[in-house]
Each structure stands twice: as C-alpha cells, then as structure tokens.
Coordinates of C-alpha atoms in Angstrom, one line a residue:
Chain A
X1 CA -28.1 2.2 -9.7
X2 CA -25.6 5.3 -10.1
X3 CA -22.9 5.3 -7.7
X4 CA -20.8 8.3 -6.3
X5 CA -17.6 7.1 -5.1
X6 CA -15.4 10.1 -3.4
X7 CA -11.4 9.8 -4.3
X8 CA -9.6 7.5 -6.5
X9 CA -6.5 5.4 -4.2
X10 CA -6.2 2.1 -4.3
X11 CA -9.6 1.0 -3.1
X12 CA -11.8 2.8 -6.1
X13 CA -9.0 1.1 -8.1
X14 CA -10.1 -1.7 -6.8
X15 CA -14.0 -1.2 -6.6
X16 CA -14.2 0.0 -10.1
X17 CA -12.1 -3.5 -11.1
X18 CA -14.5 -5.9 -8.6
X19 CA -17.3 -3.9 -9.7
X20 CA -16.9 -4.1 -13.9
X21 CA -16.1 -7.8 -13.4
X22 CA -19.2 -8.8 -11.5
X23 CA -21.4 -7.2 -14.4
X24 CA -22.2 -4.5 -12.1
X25 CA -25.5 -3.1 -13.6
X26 CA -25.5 0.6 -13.0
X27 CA -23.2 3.9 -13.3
X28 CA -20.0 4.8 -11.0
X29 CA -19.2 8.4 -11.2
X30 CA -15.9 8.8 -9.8
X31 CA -14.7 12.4 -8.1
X32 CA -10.7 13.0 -7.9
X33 CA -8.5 15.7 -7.3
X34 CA -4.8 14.9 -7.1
X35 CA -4.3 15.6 -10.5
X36 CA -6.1 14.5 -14.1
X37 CA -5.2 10.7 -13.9
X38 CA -4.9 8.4 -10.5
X39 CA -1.5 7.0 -9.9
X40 CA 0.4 4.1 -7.6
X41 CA 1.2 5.4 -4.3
X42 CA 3.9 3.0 -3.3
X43 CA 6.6 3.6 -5.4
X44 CA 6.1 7.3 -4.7
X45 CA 8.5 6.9 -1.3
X46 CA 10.3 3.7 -2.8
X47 CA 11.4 3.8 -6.6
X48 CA 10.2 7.1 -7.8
X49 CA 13.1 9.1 -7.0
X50 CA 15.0 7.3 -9.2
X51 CA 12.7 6.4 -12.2
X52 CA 11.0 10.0 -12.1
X53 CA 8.1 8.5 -13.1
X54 CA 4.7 7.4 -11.8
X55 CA 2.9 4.2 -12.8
X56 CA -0.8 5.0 -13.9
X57 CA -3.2 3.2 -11.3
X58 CA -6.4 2.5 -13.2
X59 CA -6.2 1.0 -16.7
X60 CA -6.9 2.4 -19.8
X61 CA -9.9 0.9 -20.4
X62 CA -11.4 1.9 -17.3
X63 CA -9.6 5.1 -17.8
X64 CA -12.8 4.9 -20.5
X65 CA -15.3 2.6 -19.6
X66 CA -18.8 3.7 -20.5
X67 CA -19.9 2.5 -17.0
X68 CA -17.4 5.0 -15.2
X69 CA -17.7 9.2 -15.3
X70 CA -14.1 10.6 -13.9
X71 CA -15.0 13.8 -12.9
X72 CA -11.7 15.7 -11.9
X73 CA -13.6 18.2 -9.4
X74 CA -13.0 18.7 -5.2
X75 CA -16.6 17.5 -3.4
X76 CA -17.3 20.3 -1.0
X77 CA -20.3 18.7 0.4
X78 CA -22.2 15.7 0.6
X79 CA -26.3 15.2 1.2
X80 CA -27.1 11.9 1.9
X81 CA -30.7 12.5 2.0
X82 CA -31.0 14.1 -0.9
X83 CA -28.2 11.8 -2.5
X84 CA -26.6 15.0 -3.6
X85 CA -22.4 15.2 -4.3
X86 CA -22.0 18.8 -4.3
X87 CA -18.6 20.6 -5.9
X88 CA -18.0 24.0 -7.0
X89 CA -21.4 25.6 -8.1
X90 CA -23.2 21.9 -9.2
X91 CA -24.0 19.0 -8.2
X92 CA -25.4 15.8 -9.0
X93 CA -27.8 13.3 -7.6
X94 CA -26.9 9.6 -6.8
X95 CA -28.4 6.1 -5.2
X96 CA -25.5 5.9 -3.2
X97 CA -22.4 7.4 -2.0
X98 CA -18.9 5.7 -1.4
X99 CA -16.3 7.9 0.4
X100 CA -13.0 6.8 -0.2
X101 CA -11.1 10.0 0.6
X102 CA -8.4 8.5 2.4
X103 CA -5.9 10.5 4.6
X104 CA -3.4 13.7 3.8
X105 CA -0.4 14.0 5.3
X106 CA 0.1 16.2 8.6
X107 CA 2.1 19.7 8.1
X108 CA 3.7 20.7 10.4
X109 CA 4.0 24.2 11.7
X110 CA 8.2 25.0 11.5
X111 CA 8.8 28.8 12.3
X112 CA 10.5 30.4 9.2
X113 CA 9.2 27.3 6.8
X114 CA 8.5 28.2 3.2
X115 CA 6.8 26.2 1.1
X116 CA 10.1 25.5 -1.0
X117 CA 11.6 24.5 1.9
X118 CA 9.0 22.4 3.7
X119 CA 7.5 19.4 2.0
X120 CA 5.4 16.3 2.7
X121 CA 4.9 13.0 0.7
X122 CA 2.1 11.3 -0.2
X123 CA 0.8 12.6 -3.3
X124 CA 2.8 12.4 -7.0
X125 CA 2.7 16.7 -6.6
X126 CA 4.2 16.1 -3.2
X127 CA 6.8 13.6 -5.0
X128 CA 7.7 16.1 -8.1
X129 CA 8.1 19.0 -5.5
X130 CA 10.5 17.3 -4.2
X131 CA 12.4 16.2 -7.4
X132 CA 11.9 19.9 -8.6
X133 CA 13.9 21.4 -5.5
X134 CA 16.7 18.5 -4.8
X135 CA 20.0 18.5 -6.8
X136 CA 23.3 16.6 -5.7
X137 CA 24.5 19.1 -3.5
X138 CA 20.9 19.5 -2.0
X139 CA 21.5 18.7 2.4
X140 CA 17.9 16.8 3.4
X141 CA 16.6 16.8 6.6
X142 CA 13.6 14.0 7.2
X143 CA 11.1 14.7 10.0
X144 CA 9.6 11.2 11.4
X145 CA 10.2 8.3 12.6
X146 CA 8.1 5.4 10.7
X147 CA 7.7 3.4 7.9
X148 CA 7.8 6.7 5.3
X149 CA 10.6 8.4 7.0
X150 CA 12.6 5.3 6.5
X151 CA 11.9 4.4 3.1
X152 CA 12.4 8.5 1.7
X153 CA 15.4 8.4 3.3
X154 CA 17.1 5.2 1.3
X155 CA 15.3 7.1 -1.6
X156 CA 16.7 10.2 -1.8
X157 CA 20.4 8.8 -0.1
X158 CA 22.0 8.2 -3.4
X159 CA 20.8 11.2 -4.9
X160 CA 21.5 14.3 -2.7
X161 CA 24.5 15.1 -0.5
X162 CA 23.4 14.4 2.6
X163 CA 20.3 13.1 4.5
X164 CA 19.4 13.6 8.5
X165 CA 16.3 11.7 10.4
X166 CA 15.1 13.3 13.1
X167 CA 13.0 10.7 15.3
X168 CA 11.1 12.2 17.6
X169 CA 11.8 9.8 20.4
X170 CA 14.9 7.7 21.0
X171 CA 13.0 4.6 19.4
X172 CA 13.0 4.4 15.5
X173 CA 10.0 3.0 13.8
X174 CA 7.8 2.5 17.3
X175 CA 5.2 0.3 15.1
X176 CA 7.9 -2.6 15.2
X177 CA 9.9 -4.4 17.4
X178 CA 12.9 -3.2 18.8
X179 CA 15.2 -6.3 17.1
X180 CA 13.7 -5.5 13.7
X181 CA 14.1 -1.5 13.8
X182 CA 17.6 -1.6 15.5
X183 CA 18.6 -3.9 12.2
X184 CA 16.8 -1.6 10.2
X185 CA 18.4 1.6 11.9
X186 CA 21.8 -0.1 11.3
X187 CA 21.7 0.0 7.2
X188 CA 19.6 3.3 7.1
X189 CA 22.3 5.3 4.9
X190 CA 20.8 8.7 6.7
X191 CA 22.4 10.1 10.0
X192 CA 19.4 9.5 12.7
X193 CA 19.6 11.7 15.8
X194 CA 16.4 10.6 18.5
X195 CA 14.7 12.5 20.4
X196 CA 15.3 15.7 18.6
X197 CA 13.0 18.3 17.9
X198 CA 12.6 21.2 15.0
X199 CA 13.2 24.2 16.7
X200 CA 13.3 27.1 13.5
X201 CA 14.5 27.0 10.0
X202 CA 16.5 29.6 8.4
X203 CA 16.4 28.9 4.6
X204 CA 18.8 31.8 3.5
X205 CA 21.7 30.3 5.6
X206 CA 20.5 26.7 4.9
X207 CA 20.0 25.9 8.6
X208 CA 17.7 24.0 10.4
X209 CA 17.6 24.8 14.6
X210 CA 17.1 21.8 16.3
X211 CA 17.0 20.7 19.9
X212 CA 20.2 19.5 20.2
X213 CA 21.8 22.1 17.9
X214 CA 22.2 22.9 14.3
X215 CA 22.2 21.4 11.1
X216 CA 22.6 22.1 7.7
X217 CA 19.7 21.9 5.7
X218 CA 18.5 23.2 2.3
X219 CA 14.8 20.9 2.4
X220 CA 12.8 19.6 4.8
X221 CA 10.3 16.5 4.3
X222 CA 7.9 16.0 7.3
X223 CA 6.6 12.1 7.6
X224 CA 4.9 12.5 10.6
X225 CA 1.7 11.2 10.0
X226 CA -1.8 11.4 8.8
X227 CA -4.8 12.8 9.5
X228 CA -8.5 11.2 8.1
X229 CA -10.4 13.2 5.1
X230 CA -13.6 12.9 7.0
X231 CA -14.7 15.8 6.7
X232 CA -17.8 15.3 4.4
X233 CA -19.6 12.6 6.6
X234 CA -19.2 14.9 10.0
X235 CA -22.2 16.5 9.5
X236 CA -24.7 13.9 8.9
X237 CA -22.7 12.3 12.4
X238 CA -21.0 9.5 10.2
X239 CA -17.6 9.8 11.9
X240 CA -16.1 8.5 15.1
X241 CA -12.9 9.2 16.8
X242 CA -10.9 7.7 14.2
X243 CA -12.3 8.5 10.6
X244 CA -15.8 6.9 9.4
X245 CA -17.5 5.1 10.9
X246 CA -18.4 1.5 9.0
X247 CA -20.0 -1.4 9.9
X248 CA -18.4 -5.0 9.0
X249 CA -19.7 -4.7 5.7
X250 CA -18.7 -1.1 5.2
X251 CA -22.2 0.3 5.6
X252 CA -22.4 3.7 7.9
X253 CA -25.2 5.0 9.6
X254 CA -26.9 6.8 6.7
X255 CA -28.2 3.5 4.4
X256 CA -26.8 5.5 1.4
X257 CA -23.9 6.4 2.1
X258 CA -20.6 3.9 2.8
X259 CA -16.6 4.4 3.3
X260 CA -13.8 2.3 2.4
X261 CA -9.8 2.1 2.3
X262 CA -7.9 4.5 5.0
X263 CA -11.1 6.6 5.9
X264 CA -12.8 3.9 7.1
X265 CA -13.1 2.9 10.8
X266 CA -14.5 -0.3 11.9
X267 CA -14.0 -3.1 14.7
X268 CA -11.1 -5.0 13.2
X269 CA -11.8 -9.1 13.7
X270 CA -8.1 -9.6 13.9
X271 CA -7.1 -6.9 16.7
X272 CA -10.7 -6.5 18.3
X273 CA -10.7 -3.2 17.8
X274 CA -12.3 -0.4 16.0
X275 CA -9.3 1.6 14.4
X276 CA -8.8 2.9 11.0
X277 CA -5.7 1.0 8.8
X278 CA -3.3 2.3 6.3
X279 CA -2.1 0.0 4.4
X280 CA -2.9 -1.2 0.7
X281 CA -4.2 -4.6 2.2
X282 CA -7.0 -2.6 3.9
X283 CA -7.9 -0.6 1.0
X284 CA -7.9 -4.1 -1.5
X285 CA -9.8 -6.2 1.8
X286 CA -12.5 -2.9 2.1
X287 CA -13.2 -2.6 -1.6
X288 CA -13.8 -6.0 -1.7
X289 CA -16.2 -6.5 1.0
X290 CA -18.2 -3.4 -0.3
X291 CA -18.1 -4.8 -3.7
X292 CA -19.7 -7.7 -2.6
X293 CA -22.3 -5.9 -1.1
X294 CA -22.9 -3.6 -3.7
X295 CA -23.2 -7.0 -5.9
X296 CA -26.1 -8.3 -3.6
X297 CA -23.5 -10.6 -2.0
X298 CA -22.5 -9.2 1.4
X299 CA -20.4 -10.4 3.4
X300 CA -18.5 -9.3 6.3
X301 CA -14.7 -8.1 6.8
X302 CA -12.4 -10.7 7.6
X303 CA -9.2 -10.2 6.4
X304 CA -5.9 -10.4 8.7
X305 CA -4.2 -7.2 8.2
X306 CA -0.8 -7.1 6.5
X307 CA 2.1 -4.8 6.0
X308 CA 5.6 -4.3 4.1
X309 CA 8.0 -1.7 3.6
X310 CA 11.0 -1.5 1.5
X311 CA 13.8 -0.2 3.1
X312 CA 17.2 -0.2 0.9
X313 CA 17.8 -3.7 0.2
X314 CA 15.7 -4.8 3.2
X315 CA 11.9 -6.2 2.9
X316 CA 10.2 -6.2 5.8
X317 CA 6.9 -7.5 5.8
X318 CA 4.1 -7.5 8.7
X319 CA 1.4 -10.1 8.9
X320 CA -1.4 -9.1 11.7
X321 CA -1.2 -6.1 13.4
X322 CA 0.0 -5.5 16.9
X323 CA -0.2 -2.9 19.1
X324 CA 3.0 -0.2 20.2
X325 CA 2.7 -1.9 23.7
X326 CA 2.6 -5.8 22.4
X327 CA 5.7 -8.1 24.1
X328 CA 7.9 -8.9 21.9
X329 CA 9.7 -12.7 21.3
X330 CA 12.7 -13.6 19.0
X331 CA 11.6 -16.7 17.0
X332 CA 14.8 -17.1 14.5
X333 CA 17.6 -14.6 14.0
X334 CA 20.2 -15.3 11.0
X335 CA 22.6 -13.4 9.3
X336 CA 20.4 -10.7 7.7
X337 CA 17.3 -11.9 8.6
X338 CA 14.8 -11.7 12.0
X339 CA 11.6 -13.1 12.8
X340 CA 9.9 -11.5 15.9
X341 CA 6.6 -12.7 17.3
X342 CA 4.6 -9.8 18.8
X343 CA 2.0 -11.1 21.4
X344 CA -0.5 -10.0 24.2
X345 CA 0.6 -13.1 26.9
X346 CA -0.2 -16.2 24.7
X347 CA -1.9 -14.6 22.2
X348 CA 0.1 -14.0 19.1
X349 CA -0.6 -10.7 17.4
X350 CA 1.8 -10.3 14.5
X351 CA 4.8 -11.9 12.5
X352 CA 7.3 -9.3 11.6
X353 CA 9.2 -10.7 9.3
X354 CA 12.8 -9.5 7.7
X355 CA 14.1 -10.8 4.6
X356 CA 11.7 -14.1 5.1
X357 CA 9.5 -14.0 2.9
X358 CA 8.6 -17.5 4.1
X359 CA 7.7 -16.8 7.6
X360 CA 5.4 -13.8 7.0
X361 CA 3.8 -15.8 4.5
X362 CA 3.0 -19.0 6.7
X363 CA 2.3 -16.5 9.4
X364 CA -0.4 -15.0 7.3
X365 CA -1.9 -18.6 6.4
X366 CA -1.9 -19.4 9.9
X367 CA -4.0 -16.7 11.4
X368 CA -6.4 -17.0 8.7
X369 CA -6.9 -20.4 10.2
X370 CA -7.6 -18.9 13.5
X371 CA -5.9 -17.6 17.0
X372 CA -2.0 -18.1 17.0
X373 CA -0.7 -19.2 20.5
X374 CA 3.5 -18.0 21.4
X375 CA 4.4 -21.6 23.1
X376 CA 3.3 -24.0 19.5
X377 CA 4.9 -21.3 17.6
X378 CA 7.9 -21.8 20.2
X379 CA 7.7 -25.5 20.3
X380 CA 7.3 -25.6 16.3
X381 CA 10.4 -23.1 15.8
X382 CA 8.8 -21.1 13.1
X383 CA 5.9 -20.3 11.5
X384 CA 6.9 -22.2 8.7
X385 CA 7.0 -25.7 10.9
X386 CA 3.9 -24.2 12.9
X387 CA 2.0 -24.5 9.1
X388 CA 3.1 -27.9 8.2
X389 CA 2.4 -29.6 11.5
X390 CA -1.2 -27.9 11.4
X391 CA -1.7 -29.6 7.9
X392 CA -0.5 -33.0 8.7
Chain B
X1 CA 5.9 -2.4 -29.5
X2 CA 6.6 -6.0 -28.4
X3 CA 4.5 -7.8 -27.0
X4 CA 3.5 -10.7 -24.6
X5 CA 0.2 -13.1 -25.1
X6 CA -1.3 -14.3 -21.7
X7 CA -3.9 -17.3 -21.3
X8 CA -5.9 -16.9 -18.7
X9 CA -7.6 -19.0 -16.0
X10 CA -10.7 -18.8 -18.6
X11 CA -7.6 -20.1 -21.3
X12 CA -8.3 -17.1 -23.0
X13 CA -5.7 -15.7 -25.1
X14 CA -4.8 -11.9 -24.3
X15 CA -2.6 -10.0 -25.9
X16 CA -0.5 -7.3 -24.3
X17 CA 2.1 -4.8 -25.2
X18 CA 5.0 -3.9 -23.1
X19 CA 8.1 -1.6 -23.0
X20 CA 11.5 -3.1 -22.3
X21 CA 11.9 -2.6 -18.7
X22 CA 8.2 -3.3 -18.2
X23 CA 7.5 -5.9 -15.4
X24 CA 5.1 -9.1 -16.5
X25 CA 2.6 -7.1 -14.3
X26 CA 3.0 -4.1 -15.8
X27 CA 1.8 -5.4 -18.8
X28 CA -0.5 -8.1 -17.5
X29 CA -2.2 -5.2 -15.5
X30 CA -2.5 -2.4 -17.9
X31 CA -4.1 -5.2 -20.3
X32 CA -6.9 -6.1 -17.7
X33 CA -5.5 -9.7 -18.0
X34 CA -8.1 -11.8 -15.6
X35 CA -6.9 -14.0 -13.0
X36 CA -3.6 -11.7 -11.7
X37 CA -4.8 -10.4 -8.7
X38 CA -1.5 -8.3 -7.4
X39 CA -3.0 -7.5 -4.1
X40 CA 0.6 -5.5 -3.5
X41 CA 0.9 -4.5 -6.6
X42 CA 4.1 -4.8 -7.7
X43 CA 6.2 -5.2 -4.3
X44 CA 6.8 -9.0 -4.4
X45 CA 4.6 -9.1 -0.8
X46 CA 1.3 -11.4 -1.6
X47 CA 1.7 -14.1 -4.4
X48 CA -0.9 -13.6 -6.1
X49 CA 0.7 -12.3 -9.3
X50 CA 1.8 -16.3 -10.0
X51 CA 2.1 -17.4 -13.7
X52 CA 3.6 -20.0 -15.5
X53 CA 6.5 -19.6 -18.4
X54 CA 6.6 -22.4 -20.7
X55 CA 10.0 -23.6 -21.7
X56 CA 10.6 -20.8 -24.5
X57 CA 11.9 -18.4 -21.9
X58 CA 14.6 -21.1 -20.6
X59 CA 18.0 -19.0 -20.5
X60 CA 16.3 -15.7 -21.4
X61 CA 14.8 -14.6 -18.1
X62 CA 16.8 -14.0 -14.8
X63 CA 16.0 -16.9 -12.4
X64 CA 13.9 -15.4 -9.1
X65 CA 15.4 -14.2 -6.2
X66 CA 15.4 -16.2 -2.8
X67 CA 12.6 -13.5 -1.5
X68 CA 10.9 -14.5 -4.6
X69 CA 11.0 -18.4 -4.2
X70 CA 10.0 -18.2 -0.8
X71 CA 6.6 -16.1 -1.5
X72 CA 6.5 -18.9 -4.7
X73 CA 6.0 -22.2 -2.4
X74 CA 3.0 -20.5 -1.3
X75 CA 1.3 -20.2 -4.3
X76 CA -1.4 -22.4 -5.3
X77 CA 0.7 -25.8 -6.8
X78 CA 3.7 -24.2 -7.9
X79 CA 6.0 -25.6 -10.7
X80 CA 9.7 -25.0 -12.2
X81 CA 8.1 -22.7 -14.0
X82 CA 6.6 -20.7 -11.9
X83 CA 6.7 -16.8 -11.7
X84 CA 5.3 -13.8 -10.0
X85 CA 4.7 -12.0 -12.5
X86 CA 6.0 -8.6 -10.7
X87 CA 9.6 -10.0 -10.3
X88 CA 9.8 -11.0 -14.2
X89 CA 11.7 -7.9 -15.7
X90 CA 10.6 -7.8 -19.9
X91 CA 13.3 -7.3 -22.6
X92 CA 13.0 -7.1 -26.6
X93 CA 14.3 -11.0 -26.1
X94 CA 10.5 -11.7 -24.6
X95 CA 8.4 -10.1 -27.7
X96 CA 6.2 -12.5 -29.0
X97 CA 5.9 -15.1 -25.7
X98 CA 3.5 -16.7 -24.0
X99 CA 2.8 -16.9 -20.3
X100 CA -0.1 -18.8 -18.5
X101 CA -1.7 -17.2 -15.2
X102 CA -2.2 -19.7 -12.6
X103 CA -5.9 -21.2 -12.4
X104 CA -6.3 -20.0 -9.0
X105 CA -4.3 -17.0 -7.1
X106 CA -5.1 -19.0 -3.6

C-alpha cells in the first residue's frame, strides 16, 4: 500500500510514529513545505523567543526510514480517482491520500502595512521574522484576543520595550470563562486596551492609528485566527463549512482519500457537534484513529477534547470543550488558582482549570467515564472528590 | 556526548545521548524510546511522559514542581520515584544513568 500524506504538524508526526510501530506494510510519502525539516509548534509562541531555537518534530530515524519519502514540494492538486498528488510539473500515483494540511494564520488587511512591519505566528519563518526585526527598543503591538495573543505577549515582554494587546472586544480570551481570563488579564505584562480596532499604520513615524487613538509601534503581530487549508479536497466536494469533511474514523467521501489533525471536520462525541479542533490533542486523537484504520483495526473517535496554554508563570489547562455561550460556575477559587465548570443547564461541558493540574486531570478521567452533571460535581466540591467517590 | 540508558516497557535497554539542558524527553524522544507517549509533548499537560529514576539520581535532580506532582498521582501506580520525563532537566551530573519508563502510560 503507498500512502500520500499532505503536511507534516503534529498528526503526520504522529501517523508516521503509530504507523512504523504497527509494522505498517507499505510506503508513506510525505509532502511538506514550511521549510526542509518539520518542527514543534508549541514552543514557537511559548519558549522560542528566548531559546531561538526550534525543537526538530520527527526523529532522526524517521527523518530516514526506508518506509518514509519526505518530499519537500507544495501539492497543487489532488485526484482522488486517479490517486494522483500533483506539485509543480509531476506527480505521483498513490492507494491513498491523507490530507493533513492543517490551518494558516489569517492576515489581516492594515492600510500602510509592510511586510516588515506586519507579521503573523504560526510557522518557525513566521517565529524568525519576528526575531530578525525585534531588538530591545523595538514598541510591539499584538492584534488578538486568544490563547496566541496572550502567550506572544509574555514571550516577547521581557525582550522588547514595550508590548500593546489590542482585543477586539471588551472581553479577553472569549473561549474561557470570565473568572479565569480576568486572572489571566491581571498578570499579562502587556498594556490591553478592548474594543479597539486597527485603523492605519505609519511605519516611518512608528505609529499605529487605532480607534481610540494612537500608539507607538515599530511591529505588528496579528493572532487573530485561522482559516482551514482545504483547498485541495473542494473540488472533488470533500469539504464542509468548516474544513474536511471526515467521518468518525476519519474517512471522507472519496474511499481514498482521508483528513486528519486541524483540517478535519467531524461530529465531535464530546460536544455533539461537527466542528473542526485546534489543538495538539486533536491532531494526536485523529492520527490515532486513522492509524488504526489504516492498520485494519478501525475504530471510531472518541477522545474528550483537551486544551492548555502557557501564559507567564500561569498553566491553564482545558479538559472538554465548551461553547462561547456555556454558563459558567465557580467550583474552588484559591490564592492563584480557579477552577470554573462550564455547563449547558446540568450538563457539564468543560473544566477550566488554573494552576490545578489536579482538577483538569480528574476532570478529564471523569468525562471519559461518561456525562458530567454541575449538582455532584457541586455536592462533591471538586472534580478531584467527584473521581474518588465514583471509584469507591 | 553524555548520555542516558532507558529500559523500556519491553525492559529493553536503550541508549540515548543528550545535551546538558536537554529534558528526559528530549532525549527519550529523539531516541524513539517505546513506551513515552508525550501526548503534549513537552508542556507538563498529559502524564504520559511518566518514568521511574532509581535511587542514583537521589540529590542530583531538582525535586518536581507542585503542577508536576499533581499531573504525577494520575499516572498509572506512581512511586517516590516517579518522573515525567518532560519536567526532568539533564546535566553532565546525569551521564551515564538509568531511567525506567513506566509499563503502562494509562
């Protein structure tokens, strides 16, 4: 069997790893093209800033394996009747086709932007643009309001001379409860000004036009979200709304053809309903499931979806998933640390967790047991107690 | 280089070398040692980077951080000695040690 498998993030890291150990049989060809060798994208918005350097994300000796072909090319076409991968003038016929082309960040369009000036994160070029244009004098102004904003801007604090957040509402990291992103907000060594909006920029007076007035700026980095590279299954009708469309066992419509990681849009089993995730649990849970079936083992997706960000000296971490509109209940509140249940009525939908490590972690036990009901985890006081009492 | 032997789950003996600075991971990883399944690779967020150190790293190795014993007691029958193996910063003190990856990740 020779497999194509389309990008190389942290689900084809995972594939290739699931694949080699289950004596996979045939050939994996893998097409990549953010540079000659795949790295962690993590640390990229967390530690790289100050190590200035990227951690490799495939191992050497897969880096060489005779069972895997890196070929560093862009696929500008796909034919899954044909089983052709098409890029530049060749191409090259396969059994099947895995696209894991994951998402690029969203540019947006800032009147007098230059591309010195404006940058996004996401790749390592994105990250060394960056490094290449900010020295301790450079004024930083992030775009965004989520996870990424957050995170660049502890990054970067120490080593430039100033950092702004503009959020683009008056509510900092919406994806979270309000309890956990006002304690968040409250060590976030950038200044944050909501609801303000990029007017213009005028790079040769280092001065970014905002809606409520202006500020100095030499750089801007947008983190404003990500759009789906699903471009390649659109026409053979493989997409939907969100990205590709997958069954539970990452199959799409076309039999040879299957998606996986940020790309991929299915029904989740934990939120009930069909949404693409990003997150590095989603890419590990996807790869594993279509491993399996690749294998001859399938089996569907079941995996509760988790979360973290580093933020400073703050971990947050996420166990389930709950949506912008979810009610919101303090279960503990200490010093520096908050547990907040999110829920639909009764029906718990996610643990957000800060600096308790032991709550997210029972949380996540406890919804891969099943349905998580807001009065026992009330009555119990915790997750934690909510775990024990269920095991004795 | 120094270096570090793992046994894994299969009590296999692996050997891998690291840099000082290196995490356990880091060099658990980039020698394909079996049975370390990092799902968050690196970020202290899943437990399933959990070894055991045997008594030769006593007094040589930072003890783990609150975050790090609370993601520990969910680990599949955790000891004294346990690690996750992403919190365990290596120095030139470490060369030549061995460290056993936990039979089962959960």
């Amino acid at each position: 069997m020779r497999i194509a498998i389309i990008g190389a993030g942290q689900a084809t890291a995972t594939l290739l790893q699931t694949l080699i150990r289950g004596e996979f049989a045939g050939t994996l060809t893998v097409f990549h093209d953010e540079g000659p060798r795949p790295v962690q994208r993590p640390p990229l918005s967390k530690t790289f800033f100050k190590t200035k350097t990227a951690d490799w994300l495939v191992p050497d000796d897969l880096m060489q394996h005779p069972q895997i072909r890196w070929i560093h090319r862009t696929v500008t076409a796909i034919d899954p009747d044909a089983g052709h991968v098409i890029w530049d003038d060749e191409h090259d016929s396969f059994d099947h086709i895995v696209l894991a082309t994951g998402t690029r960040s969203l540019k947006p369009t800032i009147e007098g932007a230059s591309q010195d000036t404006c940058h996004t994160l996401r790749t390592l070029a994105d990250a060394e643009a960056i490094l290449k244009r900010i020295t301790p004098e450079t004024q930083v102004v992030i775009q965004g309001s989520g996870f990424l904003a957050f995170e660049i801007a502890h990054a970067l604090a120490t080593t430039v001379a100033s950092v702004s957040l503009l959020l683009k509402t008056d509510r900092a990291m919406p994806q979270v409860s309000e309890v956990i992103a006002t304690a968040l907000m409250e060590d976030c060594p950038a200044t944050c000004y909501p609801d303000t909006q990029i007017e213009y920029i005028q790079p040769e007076m280092a001065k970014l036009h905002t809606s409520k007035g202006p500020l100095a700026c030499d750089l801007i980095i947008s983190a404003i979200g990500s759009v789906p590279n699903a471009e390649l299954g659109a026409p053979w009708g493989l997409t939907d709304q969100y990205g590709i469309a997958v069954d539970a066992t990452m199959q799409t419509a076309h039999p040879r053809v299957s998606a996986m990681g940020e790309v991929a849009s299915f029904p989740n089993p934990h939120t009930h309903r069909t949404q693409r995730i990003e997150s590095i649990a989603q890419a590990n849970d996807t790869a594993q499931v279509l491993a399996a079936r690749l294998l001859g083992n399938p089996q569907p997706f079941q995996a509760t979806p988790w979360f973290w960000s580093d933020q400073g000296a703050h971990k947050l971490q996420i166990a389930g998933l709950a949506t912008r509109d979810d009610q919101s209940t303090v279960i503990t509140h200490g010093d520096n640390t908050r547990v907040v249940a999110r829920h639909q009525g009764e029906q718990v939908t996610a643990i957000e967790a800060l600096n308790q490590a032991r709550e997210f972690m029972a949380a996540r036990r406890l919804f891969e047991q099943g349905p998580m009901n807001l009065s026992d985890l009330m009555q119990a006081g915790s997750a934690f107690s909510l775990l024990q009492s269920s095991r004795s | 280089m120094p270096s570090i032997t793992f046994i894994d789950p299969t009590e296999t003996e692996v050997t891998a070398s690291f840099e000082p600075g290196d995490t356990l991971l880091k060099a658990a990883y980039f020698a394909r040692v079996e049975g370390i399944l990092a799902e968050c690779g690196g970020g202290c967020s899943c437990a399933t980077c959990h070894v055991h150190l045997d008594s030769a790293w006593d007094g040589i190795v930072e003890p783990p951080s609150l975050q790090e014993s609370d993601m520990l007691a969910f680990a599949v029958e955790p000891t004294p000695h346990s690690r996750l193996a992403c919190q365990v910063e290596l120095t030139d003190a470490h060369d030549g040690l061995t460290v056993t990856v936990a039979k089962r990740q959960y």
